[in-house]
Amino acid sequence: MVAVGLAASATGAGCAHSDAPLDDAPSTTEAPTDAPEQNPREQIAAKLMPGVVSYEDARAKLEAGVGGIFLTSWADPGLLTEPGRDINALRAEFDRPFEVAIDFEGGRVQRFDDILGSYPSARDMAAGGPEGAQAQGAQIGATLRDHGINVDFAPVLDVDGGDLEVVGDRSFSSDPQQAGELGAAFARGLQSSGVRPVFKHFPGHGRASGDTHQGDAVTPPLDDMQGHDLVPYTRALPESQSDDPATAPGVMVGHMVVPGLGDGETPSSLNPDAYGLLRDQFGFGGTVYTDDLTGMQAITDRFAPADAATAGLAAGADVVLWSAEADINEVLDTAEQAARDGRIQV
């Protein structure tokens, strides 16, 4: 996915702080102990994060019980700016926590930068070292938080392989250790402002054969990735832990096919072995998101939206994400049937 970050001297977002409360959304893997028991359809809905384009669209999907919403780049800017019809109004209307996520890395990937501000790319942030990256993350987090956003699909932990434009300056470094160190610093900055960072694109897109937006992309074999593409996660995950469940880091699984990982043919986002790798090798117990299941041909060439979402849940994702318009009830119906058939656990 993309889409699937500031020092005090950087350009500010120019936003007015809202007095509306921003509920901290707990990890989808941790239900409050006093929460009423949910039926399977409600449990499935809590794992869905559809894209939204307007206040009415967001409201309808929240009424369906989704656990979060994703601000697409083509959404109505009023969701960020219009009192009574913005995200903070949605939070006031719905008496439950929910996540609001956005792609905001800085550089080429910063949505609504006319409202939220314009910030350097990861490559440019790297010049300021870890302290600079953390300061950038803190300032981005502050403006996102002020606008009701509590999850940022950033930073990118992909190691720049030099040949793939979709990664390029979105990566902090061509050195795996430095990519992990700077990514962790940026994440800590987001966390200091009350925003959950989500590392992407696991297990690594930097040396893939192509762009998953445009079709299949194959990485080097898993054994090769262990000493390169996966290295940033060995550093960033331990260095960005949080005592606050609302800001505990998440991980986004990309759509790359990894030889040696499972059948070597299934995109990682739909591959149970990719989730097993993250959980078992890295001991990761936080929230795991799929990359966008409807905006990228690596998935859309194979699956309709409801089937892709169900496959992501079956593979082990905590949250399945999509951006394009899809019938929320069809997604719920398909996944609920899969739960009845024992193909997914809720």
JSON list of C-alpha atoms in Angstrom, two decimals, residues 47-52 61 66 70 72 290-295 305 309 320-328 331:
[
{"chain": "A", "resi": 47, "resn": "LYS", "atom": "CA", "xyz": [-11.62, -7.00, 12.90]},
{"chain": "A", "resi": 48, "resn": "LEU", "atom": "CA", "xyz": [-12.62, -4.98, 9.83]},
{"chain": "A", "resi": 49, "resn": "MET", "atom": "CA", "xyz": [-11.11, -1.64, 8.78]},
{"chain": "A", "resi": 50, "resn": "PRO", "atom": "CA", "xyz": [-12.84, -0.37, 5.62]},
{"chain": "A", "resi": 51, "resn": "GLY", "atom": "CA", "xyz": [-11.93, 2.81, 3.82]},
{"chain": "A", "resi": 52, "resn": "VAL", "atom": "CA", "xyz": [-14.36, 5.69, 4.19]},
{"chain": "A", "resi": 61, "resn": "LYS", "atom": "CA", "xyz": [-19.71, 1.42, 8.70]},
{"chain": "A", "resi": 66, "resn": "VAL", "atom": "CA", "xyz": [-16.36, -2.21, 12.43]},
{"chain": "A", "resi": 70, "resn": "PHE", "atom": "CA", "xyz": [-9.34, 4.08, 7.15]},
{"chain": "A", "resi": 72, "resn": "THR", "atom": "CA", "xyz": [-8.65, 7.17, 1.96]},
{"chain": "A", "resi": 290, "resn": "THR", "atom": "CA", "xyz": [-3.15, -6.62, 6.25]},
{"chain": "A", "resi": 291, "resn": "ASP", "atom": "CA", "xyz": [-2.11, -4.20, 3.59]},
{"chain": "A", "resi": 292, "resn": "ASP", "atom": "CA", "xyz": [-4.93, -2.78, 1.44]},
{"chain": "A", "resi": 293, "resn": "LEU", "atom": "CA", "xyz": [-6.89, -5.71, 0.01]},
{"chain": "A", "resi": 294, "resn": "THR", "atom": "CA", "xyz": [-8.78, -3.79, -2.68]},
{"chain": "A", "resi": 295, "resn": "GLY", "atom": "CA", "xyz": [-6.36, -1.21, -4.05]},
{"chain": "A", "resi": 305, "resn": "PRO", "atom": "CA", "xyz": [-13.10, -7.95, -1.63]},
{"chain": "A", "resi": 309, "resn": "ALA", "atom": "CA", "xyz": [-10.99, -10.14, 3.70]},
{"chain": "A", "resi": 320, "resn": "VAL", "atom": "CA", "xyz": [-8.19, -6.65, 7.51]},
{"chain": "A", "resi": 321, "resn": "LEU", "atom": "CA", "xyz": [-7.91, -3.37, 5.65]},
{"chain": "A", "resi": 322, "resn": "TRP", "atom": "CA", "xyz": [-9.41, -2.22, 2.38]},
{"chain": "A", "resi": 323, "resn": "SER", "atom": "CA", "xyz": [-9.79, 1.14, 0.67]},
{"chain": "A", "resi": 324, "resn": "ALA", "atom": "CA", "xyz": [-12.18, 0.72, -2.28]},
{"chain": "A", "resi": 325, "resn": "GLU", "atom": "CA", "xyz": [-15.94, 0.65, -1.92]},
{"chain": "A", "resi": 326, "resn": "ALA", "atom": "CA", "xyz": [-17.15, -2.79, -0.87]},
{"chain": "A", "resi": 327, "resn": "ASP", "atom": "CA", "xyz": [-20.49, -3.92, 0.56]},
{"chain": "A", "resi": 328, "resn": "ILE", "atom": "CA", "xyz": [-19.84, -4.17, 4.29]},
{"chain": "A", "resi": 331, "resn": "VAL", "atom": "CA", "xyz": [-17.94, -8.91, 3.71]}
]
